[in-house]
Coordinates of C-alpha atoms in Angstrom, one line a residue:
M227 CA 99.9 72.2 87.9
P228 CA 100.6 73.0 84.3
Q229 CA 98.7 76.0 83.0
S230 CA 98.7 77.8 79.7
T231 CA 99.5 81.5 79.7
P232 CA 96.3 83.5 79.3
A233 CA 96.3 85.4 76.0
E234 CA 94.6 88.3 77.8
V235 CA 98.0 89.2 79.3
R236 CA 99.4 89.6 75.8
N237 CA 96.4 91.6 74.5
P238 CA 97.3 95.3 74.2
T239 CA 93.6 96.3 74.8
A240 CA 93.6 94.7 78.2
P241 CA 94.7 96.8 81.2
S242 CA 98.0 95.9 82.6
T243 CA 97.9 94.0 85.9
A244 CA 101.7 94.3 86.7
V245 CA 101.2 97.2 89.1
D246 CA 97.9 96.1 90.6
P247 CA 97.5 92.5 91.8
T248 CA 93.8 93.1 92.7
L249 CA 93.0 93.2 88.9
S250 CA 92.6 90.2 86.7
A251 CA 94.4 89.7 83.4
E252 CA 91.3 91.1 81.6
G253 CA 91.3 94.3 83.9
Y254 CA 88.4 93.2 86.2
K255 CA 88.5 93.9 89.9
K256 CA 88.9 90.7 92.0
S257 CA 86.2 91.7 94.5
L258 CA 83.9 88.6 94.8
S259 CA 84.3 87.1 98.3
G260 CA 83.8 83.4 99.2
R261 CA 80.3 84.0 100.7
Q262 CA 79.2 85.8 97.5
V263 CA 80.6 83.1 95.2
T264 CA 78.9 80.3 97.2
M265 CA 75.5 82.0 97.0
I266 CA 75.9 83.1 93.4
A267 CA 76.7 79.5 92.5
M268 CA 73.8 78.1 94.5
G269 CA 71.2 80.7 93.7
G270 CA 72.1 81.4 90.1
A271 CA 70.1 78.6 88.7
I272 CA 67.1 79.0 91.0
G273 CA 64.8 81.3 88.9
V274 CA 61.4 81.3 87.3
G275 CA 62.1 77.9 85.7
L276 CA 61.3 76.5 89.2
F277 CA 59.2 79.2 90.8
M278 CA 56.9 79.8 87.8
G279 CA 57.6 77.1 85.1
A280 CA 57.1 74.0 87.3
G281 CA 53.4 74.6 87.7
G282 CA 52.5 74.3 84.0
R283 CA 54.9 71.4 83.5
L284 CA 53.4 69.5 86.4
A285 CA 50.0 69.9 84.8
S286 CA 51.2 68.8 81.4
T287 CA 53.5 66.0 82.6
G288 CA 52.2 64.8 85.9
P289 CA 54.4 63.5 88.8
A290 CA 56.8 62.1 86.2
L291 CA 58.2 65.6 86.0
I292 CA 60.3 64.4 89.1
F293 CA 62.3 62.1 86.8
S294 CA 62.7 64.9 84.2
Y295 CA 64.4 67.1 86.8
A296 CA 66.5 64.2 88.1
I297 CA 67.7 63.4 84.5
A298 CA 68.5 67.0 83.9
G299 CA 70.3 67.1 87.3
V300 CA 72.6 64.3 86.2
I301 CA 73.5 66.2 83.0
A302 CA 74.0 69.4 85.1
Y303 CA 76.4 67.4 87.4
L304 CA 78.5 66.2 84.5
L305 CA 78.5 69.8 83.1
M306 CA 79.8 71.3 86.3
R307 CA 82.5 68.8 86.7
A308 CA 83.6 69.4 83.1
L309 CA 83.5 73.1 83.7
G310 CA 85.4 72.8 87.0
E311 CA 88.2 71.0 85.2
L312 CA 88.5 73.8 82.6
I313 CA 88.3 76.6 85.3
M314 CA 91.1 75.1 87.4
Y315 CA 93.2 74.6 84.2
R316 CA 92.9 78.4 83.5
Q317 CA 90.7 81.1 85.2
T318 CA 89.3 83.7 82.8
S319 CA 86.2 85.9 82.7
G320 CA 85.9 84.7 79.1
S321 CA 85.1 81.3 80.5
F322 CA 83.8 78.8 77.9
V323 CA 84.3 81.3 75.1
S324 CA 88.0 81.5 75.8
Y325 CA 88.2 77.7 76.3
A326 CA 86.3 77.0 73.0
G327 CA 88.6 79.4 71.2
E328 CA 91.7 77.8 72.6
M329 CA 90.5 74.3 71.8
F330 CA 88.7 74.9 68.5
G331 CA 90.0 78.2 67.1
K332 CA 88.3 81.4 66.3
K333 CA 85.2 79.8 65.0
G334 CA 84.7 78.0 68.2
A335 CA 84.9 81.2 70.2
Y336 CA 82.6 83.0 67.8
L337 CA 79.9 80.4 67.9
S338 CA 80.0 79.8 71.6
G339 CA 80.0 83.5 72.4
W340 CA 77.0 84.4 70.2
M341 CA 75.0 81.3 71.2
Y342 CA 75.5 82.3 74.8
F343 CA 74.2 85.8 73.8
I344 CA 71.1 84.2 72.3
N345 CA 70.6 82.2 75.5
W346 CA 70.7 85.2 77.8
A347 CA 69.0 87.5 75.4
M348 CA 65.9 85.2 75.3
T349 CA 66.2 84.4 79.0
G350 CA 66.5 88.0 80.2
I351 CA 63.4 88.9 78.1
A352 CA 61.5 86.0 79.6
E353 CA 62.5 86.9 83.1
L354 CA 61.6 90.6 82.7
I355 CA 58.2 89.6 81.3
A356 CA 57.7 87.3 84.3
I357 CA 58.5 90.2 86.6
G358 CA 55.9 92.3 84.8
L359 CA 53.3 89.6 85.0
Y360 CA 53.9 88.9 88.7
F361 CA 54.0 92.6 89.6
Q362 CA 50.4 92.8 88.3
F363 CA 49.4 90.5 91.1
F364 CA 50.0 93.4 93.5
F365 CA 49.2 96.2 91.1
P366 CA 46.9 94.9 88.4
N367 CA 46.5 98.3 86.7
V368 CA 50.3 98.7 86.0
P369 CA 51.1 97.5 82.5
V370 CA 53.4 94.5 82.3
E371 CA 55.9 96.4 80.1
L372 CA 56.2 99.4 82.5
S373 CA 57.2 97.3 85.5
A374 CA 59.5 95.2 83.3
I375 CA 61.3 98.3 82.1
A376 CA 61.6 99.6 85.7
A377 CA 63.1 96.3 86.8
L378 CA 65.6 96.5 83.8
L379 CA 66.7 100.0 84.8
L380 CA 67.3 98.8 88.4
L381 CA 69.4 95.9 87.3
V382 CA 71.4 97.9 84.8
G383 CA 72.1 100.4 87.5
V384 CA 73.4 97.6 89.9
N385 CA 75.6 96.1 87.3
L386 CA 77.1 99.5 86.3
M387 CA 78.1 100.3 89.9
S388 CA 80.7 97.6 90.5
V389 CA 81.2 93.8 90.6
K390 CA 81.0 94.1 94.4
A391 CA 77.5 95.6 94.0
F392 CA 76.5 92.8 91.7
G393 CA 77.8 90.2 94.1
E394 CA 76.0 91.7 97.1
F395 CA 72.7 91.9 95.2
E396 CA 73.1 88.3 94.2
F397 CA 74.1 87.2 97.7
W398 CA 71.0 88.6 99.3
A399 CA 68.7 87.5 96.5
S400 CA 70.1 84.0 96.6
C401 CA 69.7 83.9 100.4
L402 CA 66.0 84.8 100.0
K403 CA 65.4 82.2 97.2
V404 CA 67.3 79.4 98.9
G405 CA 65.8 80.2 102.3
A406 CA 62.3 80.1 100.8
I407 CA 63.0 76.7 99.2
V408 CA 64.5 75.3 102.4
I409 CA 61.4 76.4 104.4
F410 CA 59.1 75.0 101.8
L411 CA 60.9 71.7 101.9
A412 CA 60.7 71.5 105.7
V413 CA 57.0 72.6 105.9
G414 CA 56.0 70.4 102.9
T415 CA 57.7 67.3 104.3
F416 CA 55.9 67.9 107.7
M417 CA 52.5 68.2 105.9
V418 CA 53.1 65.0 104.0
I419 CA 54.1 63.1 107.1
T420 CA 51.1 64.4 109.0
N421 CA 48.7 63.9 106.1
A422 CA 47.6 67.6 106.4
Q423 CA 44.6 68.8 104.5
V424 CA 45.3 70.8 101.4
G425 CA 42.2 72.0 99.6
D426 CA 39.7 69.3 99.2
G427 CA 42.3 66.5 99.7
N428 CA 45.2 65.7 101.9
A429 CA 49.0 65.9 101.4
S430 CA 50.1 62.3 100.8
V431 CA 52.6 60.2 98.9
S432 CA 49.4 58.7 97.3
N433 CA 49.0 61.9 95.3
L434 CA 51.9 60.7 93.1
F435 CA 49.7 57.9 91.9
A436 CA 46.2 59.5 92.2
A437 CA 45.6 60.1 88.5
E438 CA 44.9 57.4 85.9
G439 CA 48.2 56.1 84.8
G440 CA 49.9 56.7 88.1
M441 CA 53.0 58.8 87.9
F442 CA 52.7 58.9 84.2
P443 CA 49.2 60.2 83.5
K444 CA 50.3 61.7 80.2
G445 CA 52.5 58.8 79.2
A446 CA 56.2 58.1 79.9
L447 CA 57.3 59.8 76.7
V448 CA 56.1 63.2 78.0
M449 CA 58.6 62.9 80.8
I450 CA 61.4 63.0 78.1
L451 CA 59.8 65.6 75.9
V452 CA 59.8 68.3 78.6
L453 CA 63.6 67.9 79.2
N454 CA 64.4 70.9 77.1
A455 CA 62.3 73.1 79.4
V456 CA 63.7 71.4 82.4
I457 CA 67.3 72.0 81.2
F458 CA 66.4 75.6 80.9
A459 CA 65.5 75.6 84.6
Y460 CA 69.1 74.7 85.4
N461 CA 70.4 77.6 83.2
G462 CA 72.8 79.7 85.1
I463 CA 74.9 77.1 86.9
E464 CA 77.7 77.8 84.4
L465 CA 78.0 81.4 85.9
V466 CA 80.7 80.2 88.3
G467 CA 83.0 79.9 85.3
I468 CA 82.6 83.6 84.5
T469 CA 82.9 84.8 88.0
A470 CA 86.2 82.9 88.4
G471 CA 88.0 85.9 86.8
E472 CA 86.8 88.2 89.6
M473 CA 87.1 86.0 92.6
Q474 CA 89.4 86.9 95.4
D475 CA 90.6 83.3 95.7
P476 CA 89.5 81.2 92.8
A477 CA 91.8 78.3 93.7
K478 CA 89.9 77.8 96.9
E479 CA 86.4 78.9 96.0
V480 CA 85.9 77.2 92.6
P481 CA 86.4 73.6 93.8
K482 CA 84.1 74.3 96.8
A483 CA 81.4 75.8 94.6
I484 CA 81.6 73.1 91.9
R485 CA 81.4 70.2 94.4
A486 CA 78.5 71.7 96.4
V487 CA 76.3 73.5 94.0
V488 CA 75.0 70.6 91.9
F489 CA 74.0 68.5 94.9
R490 CA 72.2 71.4 96.5
I491 CA 70.4 72.5 93.3
V492 CA 69.3 68.9 92.5
V493 CA 67.9 68.6 96.1
F494 CA 66.1 71.9 95.7
Y495 CA 64.6 71.1 92.3
V496 CA 63.9 67.4 92.6
G497 CA 62.9 67.8 96.3
S498 CA 60.5 70.7 95.6
V499 CA 58.8 69.1 92.6
T500 CA 58.4 65.9 94.5
L501 CA 56.7 67.7 97.4
L502 CA 54.5 69.7 95.1
A503 CA 53.3 66.5 93.5
M504 CA 52.6 65.0 97.0
L505 CA 50.8 68.1 98.3
L506 CA 48.3 68.3 95.5
P507 CA 47.4 66.1 92.5
S508 CA 49.3 67.4 89.5
D509 CA 46.2 68.3 87.5
Q510 CA 45.4 71.1 90.0
Y511 CA 48.5 73.1 88.9
V512 CA 48.2 75.5 86.0
A513 CA 50.6 77.2 83.6
G514 CA 51.3 80.9 84.4
T515 CA 50.8 80.5 88.1
S516 CA 53.5 79.6 90.6
P517 CA 52.9 76.1 91.9
F518 CA 53.9 77.4 95.4
V519 CA 51.2 80.0 95.2
T520 CA 48.7 77.3 94.1
V521 CA 49.5 75.2 97.2
F522 CA 49.2 78.0 99.7
G523 CA 46.0 79.2 98.0
Q524 CA 44.5 75.7 98.4
M525 CA 45.5 75.8 102.1
G526 CA 43.7 79.1 102.6
L527 CA 47.0 80.9 103.3
G528 CA 46.6 83.7 100.8
W529 CA 49.2 85.8 102.6
M530 CA 51.8 83.1 102.0
G531 CA 50.9 83.2 98.3
D532 CA 51.7 86.9 98.4
V533 CA 55.0 86.2 99.9
M534 CA 55.8 83.6 97.3
N535 CA 54.9 86.0 94.5
M536 CA 57.4 88.4 96.0
I537 CA 60.0 85.6 96.0
V538 CA 59.2 84.8 92.4
I539 CA 59.8 88.5 91.5
T540 CA 63.1 88.3 93.4
A541 CA 64.1 85.1 91.6
A542 CA 63.4 86.7 88.2
L543 CA 65.4 89.8 89.2
S544 CA 68.3 87.7 90.4
S545 CA 68.4 85.6 87.3
C546 CA 68.2 88.6 85.0
N547 CA 70.9 90.3 87.1
S548 CA 73.1 87.3 86.5
G549 CA 72.4 87.5 82.8
L550 CA 73.5 91.1 82.6
Y551 CA 76.6 90.3 84.5
S552 CA 77.6 87.2 82.5
I553 CA 76.8 88.4 79.0
G554 CA 78.5 91.7 79.8
R555 CA 81.8 89.9 80.4
I556 CA 81.3 87.5 77.5
F557 CA 80.4 90.4 75.2
R558 CA 83.6 92.2 76.1
T559 CA 85.7 89.1 75.4
M560 CA 83.9 88.7 72.0
A561 CA 84.7 92.3 71.2
N562 CA 88.4 91.8 72.1
N563 CA 88.3 88.8 69.8
G564 CA 86.9 90.9 66.9
H565 CA 83.6 89.0 67.0
A566 CA 81.6 91.9 68.3
P567 CA 81.9 95.7 67.8
E568 CA 85.1 97.1 69.3
W569 CA 83.3 99.7 71.4
L570 CA 82.0 96.9 73.6
T571 CA 85.5 96.6 75.1
R572 CA 85.1 99.9 77.0
M573 CA 85.5 99.7 80.8
S574 CA 84.5 102.2 83.5
K575 CA 86.8 103.5 86.2
N576 CA 85.2 100.9 88.5
H577 CA 86.4 98.1 86.1
V578 CA 82.9 97.4 84.8
P579 CA 82.3 96.6 81.1
Y580 CA 79.7 99.3 80.9
A581 CA 79.3 99.4 77.1
A582 CA 78.5 95.7 77.0
I583 CA 76.1 95.9 79.9
L584 CA 74.2 98.8 78.2
A585 CA 74.2 96.9 74.9
I586 CA 72.5 93.8 76.4
G587 CA 70.1 96.2 78.3
A588 CA 69.1 97.7 75.0
V589 CA 68.3 94.2 73.7
Y590 CA 66.2 93.5 76.7
L591 CA 64.3 96.7 76.2
A592 CA 63.6 95.7 72.6
G593 CA 62.4 92.4 73.7
I594 CA 60.0 94.0 76.2
M595 CA 58.6 96.2 73.4
L596 CA 58.3 93.2 71.1
N597 CA 56.1 91.6 73.8
I598 CA 53.7 94.4 73.3
W599 CA 53.5 93.8 69.6
L600 CA 52.9 90.0 70.1
G601 CA 50.2 90.8 72.7
G602 CA 51.9 88.4 75.2
S603 CA 50.5 85.3 73.4
H604 CA 52.9 82.5 74.1
A605 CA 55.7 85.1 74.0
F606 CA 57.0 84.0 77.5
D607 CA 57.0 80.3 76.6
L608 CA 58.6 80.8 73.2
A609 CA 61.3 83.0 74.7
L610 CA 62.1 80.3 77.3
N611 CA 62.2 77.5 74.7
S612 CA 64.4 79.6 72.3
A613 CA 66.7 80.2 75.3
S614 CA 67.0 76.5 75.8
I615 CA 68.6 76.2 72.4
G616 CA 71.3 78.6 73.6
V617 CA 71.6 76.6 76.9
I618 CA 72.1 73.4 75.0
F619 CA 74.8 74.8 72.7
T620 CA 76.6 76.5 75.6
W621 CA 76.6 73.3 77.6
G622 CA 77.7 71.4 74.5
A623 CA 80.6 73.8 74.1
I624 CA 81.7 73.2 77.6
F625 CA 81.6 69.4 77.2
A626 CA 83.4 69.6 73.9
S627 CA 86.1 71.9 75.3
Q628 CA 86.8 69.5 78.2
I629 CA 87.1 66.6 75.7
A630 CA 89.5 68.6 73.6
L631 CA 91.5 69.6 76.6
R632 CA 92.0 66.0 77.6
K633 CA 92.9 65.0 74.1
K634 CA 95.4 67.9 73.6
K635 CA 97.0 68.1 77.1
G636 CA 95.8 65.2 79.1
N637 CA 94.8 65.5 82.8
V638 CA 96.4 68.9 83.6
S639 CA 93.7 70.3 86.0
S640 CA 93.7 70.2 89.7
L641 CA 89.9 69.4 89.6
P642 CA 89.6 66.6 87.0
A643 CA 86.1 65.5 86.0
P644 CA 85.2 61.9 87.1
G645 CA 85.5 59.6 84.2
G646 CA 87.5 62.1 82.2
A647 CA 86.4 62.8 78.7
A648 CA 83.9 59.9 78.8
S649 CA 81.6 61.8 81.1
S650 CA 81.5 64.7 78.7
W651 CA 80.7 62.4 75.8
V652 CA 77.7 61.2 77.8
G653 CA 76.6 64.8 78.3
L654 CA 77.0 65.6 74.6
V655 CA 74.8 62.6 73.5
A656 CA 72.2 63.6 76.1
L657 CA 72.1 67.1 74.8
L658 CA 71.8 65.9 71.2
A659 CA 68.8 63.7 72.1
I660 CA 67.1 66.6 73.9
T661 CA 67.5 68.8 70.9
V662 CA 65.8 66.3 68.7
L663 CA 62.9 65.9 71.2
I664 CA 62.3 69.6 71.3
G665 CA 60.2 69.3 68.2
F666 CA 57.6 67.2 69.9
D667 CA 57.0 69.7 72.8
T668 CA 53.5 71.2 72.9
M669 CA 51.5 73.4 75.3
T670 CA 47.8 73.3 75.9
S671 CA 46.1 76.6 76.9
K672 CA 43.2 76.9 79.3
T673 CA 40.8 76.9 76.4
G674 CA 42.1 73.5 75.1
E675 CA 44.1 75.0 72.2
V676 CA 47.3 73.1 71.5
F677 CA 50.3 75.3 70.7
H678 CA 53.2 73.4 68.9
L679 CA 55.8 75.1 71.0
G680 CA 58.6 72.7 70.0
L681 CA 58.2 73.2 66.3
W682 CA 58.2 77.0 66.7
T683 CA 61.4 76.7 68.7
L684 CA 63.1 74.5 66.2
A685 CA 62.0 77.0 63.5
T686 CA 64.2 79.6 65.2
I687 CA 67.4 77.5 64.6
P688 CA 67.7 78.2 60.8
F689 CA 67.0 81.9 61.6
F690 CA 69.8 82.0 64.2
A691 CA 72.1 80.0 61.9
L692 CA 71.6 82.4 59.1
L693 CA 72.4 85.4 61.3
L694 CA 75.5 83.6 62.7
W695 CA 76.7 82.8 59.2
L696 CA 76.3 86.3 58.0
G697 CA 78.1 87.6 61.0
W698 CA 80.9 85.2 60.5
Q699 CA 81.5 86.4 57.0
K700 CA 81.9 89.9 58.3
V701 CA 84.3 89.2 61.3
K702 CA 86.4 86.3 60.1
A703 CA 88.8 88.4 58.1
N704 CA 89.0 91.2 60.7
E705 CA 90.1 89.2 63.7
P706 CA 92.9 90.9 65.7
K707 CA 96.1 88.9 66.1
N708 CA 96.0 89.1 69.9
A709 CA 92.6 87.5 70.3
L710 CA 91.8 86.4 73.9
Y711 CA 92.0 82.6 73.6
S712 CA 95.2 81.3 72.0

């Protein structure tokens, strides 16, 4: 299999791997085992987008949300196959930033790196706020910001220890999340089959069509308009590309993870949303409350609602943990490229990019404090939607890099994407359409107030674009000759 020589090997700032085969070209420890990689890939995308966000979306969209998750699942499948082709062409912890730089030059690396930062900066803030909100369920007198900061300190500590500590944390958190979903799917299916009582009604397929308008009580267009929020729910599946540089056996683990993760995630997401819509009419779900908690509450099983709230907190912790890990590696790659401050390249004796992890931790802390200033009003939803802009750009960079790889070098990967470049073109067109549709997204509060969430989200694009342009003017003339992507 033809492969290009990673530029990391030629970079004088990267530790030498000639005397230690357990280190990657970038100086990371190859410590992630097969079981850890499998659960990281499977659980990385199961976060508050499902456990918390699905409730409000069911209320605003109706059962048609099932199709929204299915459409997003198809895009996610195309993405993972494109990413798999790139990973098996060349493994690097720089992942899509390195691929974008190799295929499109320094500007490609710069844009993809900073847009990924925007993605996880907003996502991490939203996840930490969610942790604070759900912690209040158990301790209502504890301020949201206090529990969010405590969670941040815990996760920074885990990431600073070692990649093995990160992998073990993610393994058990993913086991808990996946186990909870599997149990819910089994119990929910049994309840639908037996027509069990849930609240004032019964679990039944007929709940999908109970409202006026059937599966489309809010209209078919709404199903498309929420795709940006649904795409965010799948955020994190690209993590397998970053972990490839620290896997013990990437040649074996990457293809297995790529082939399995999408099918399983689509089953978890589409299956869960379908069952939720069957167990209760969609108008009984509310934004800000986990739909799983709503179901168990209607069943009179309050203790199960407590358990699900704990799982929601775990899901948010896991997702934020993944963000610290991934952006830490990407940040260091960007610094080696000259696209971020040089001090972010610093590594600990445990081969952890501690400077980059502390930097993103500081950003998360600033976001938590900003939430105080905003009073929490729509801050969570705006952070999630802003993150979706970063998700769309990141996925677009992966699709574009796979297209460029095929154009420049042909089919040189041991895991080619079905349909070749054509499948990535389909993915790019879909992402472009979703970006346009973001502007029509709205949210209705419990008081009936309509918040034009999509317009506020699109308003952040010129702001981000200006920051990126100003940053590019500063770094473009100072790029080191041995950047990590040639």
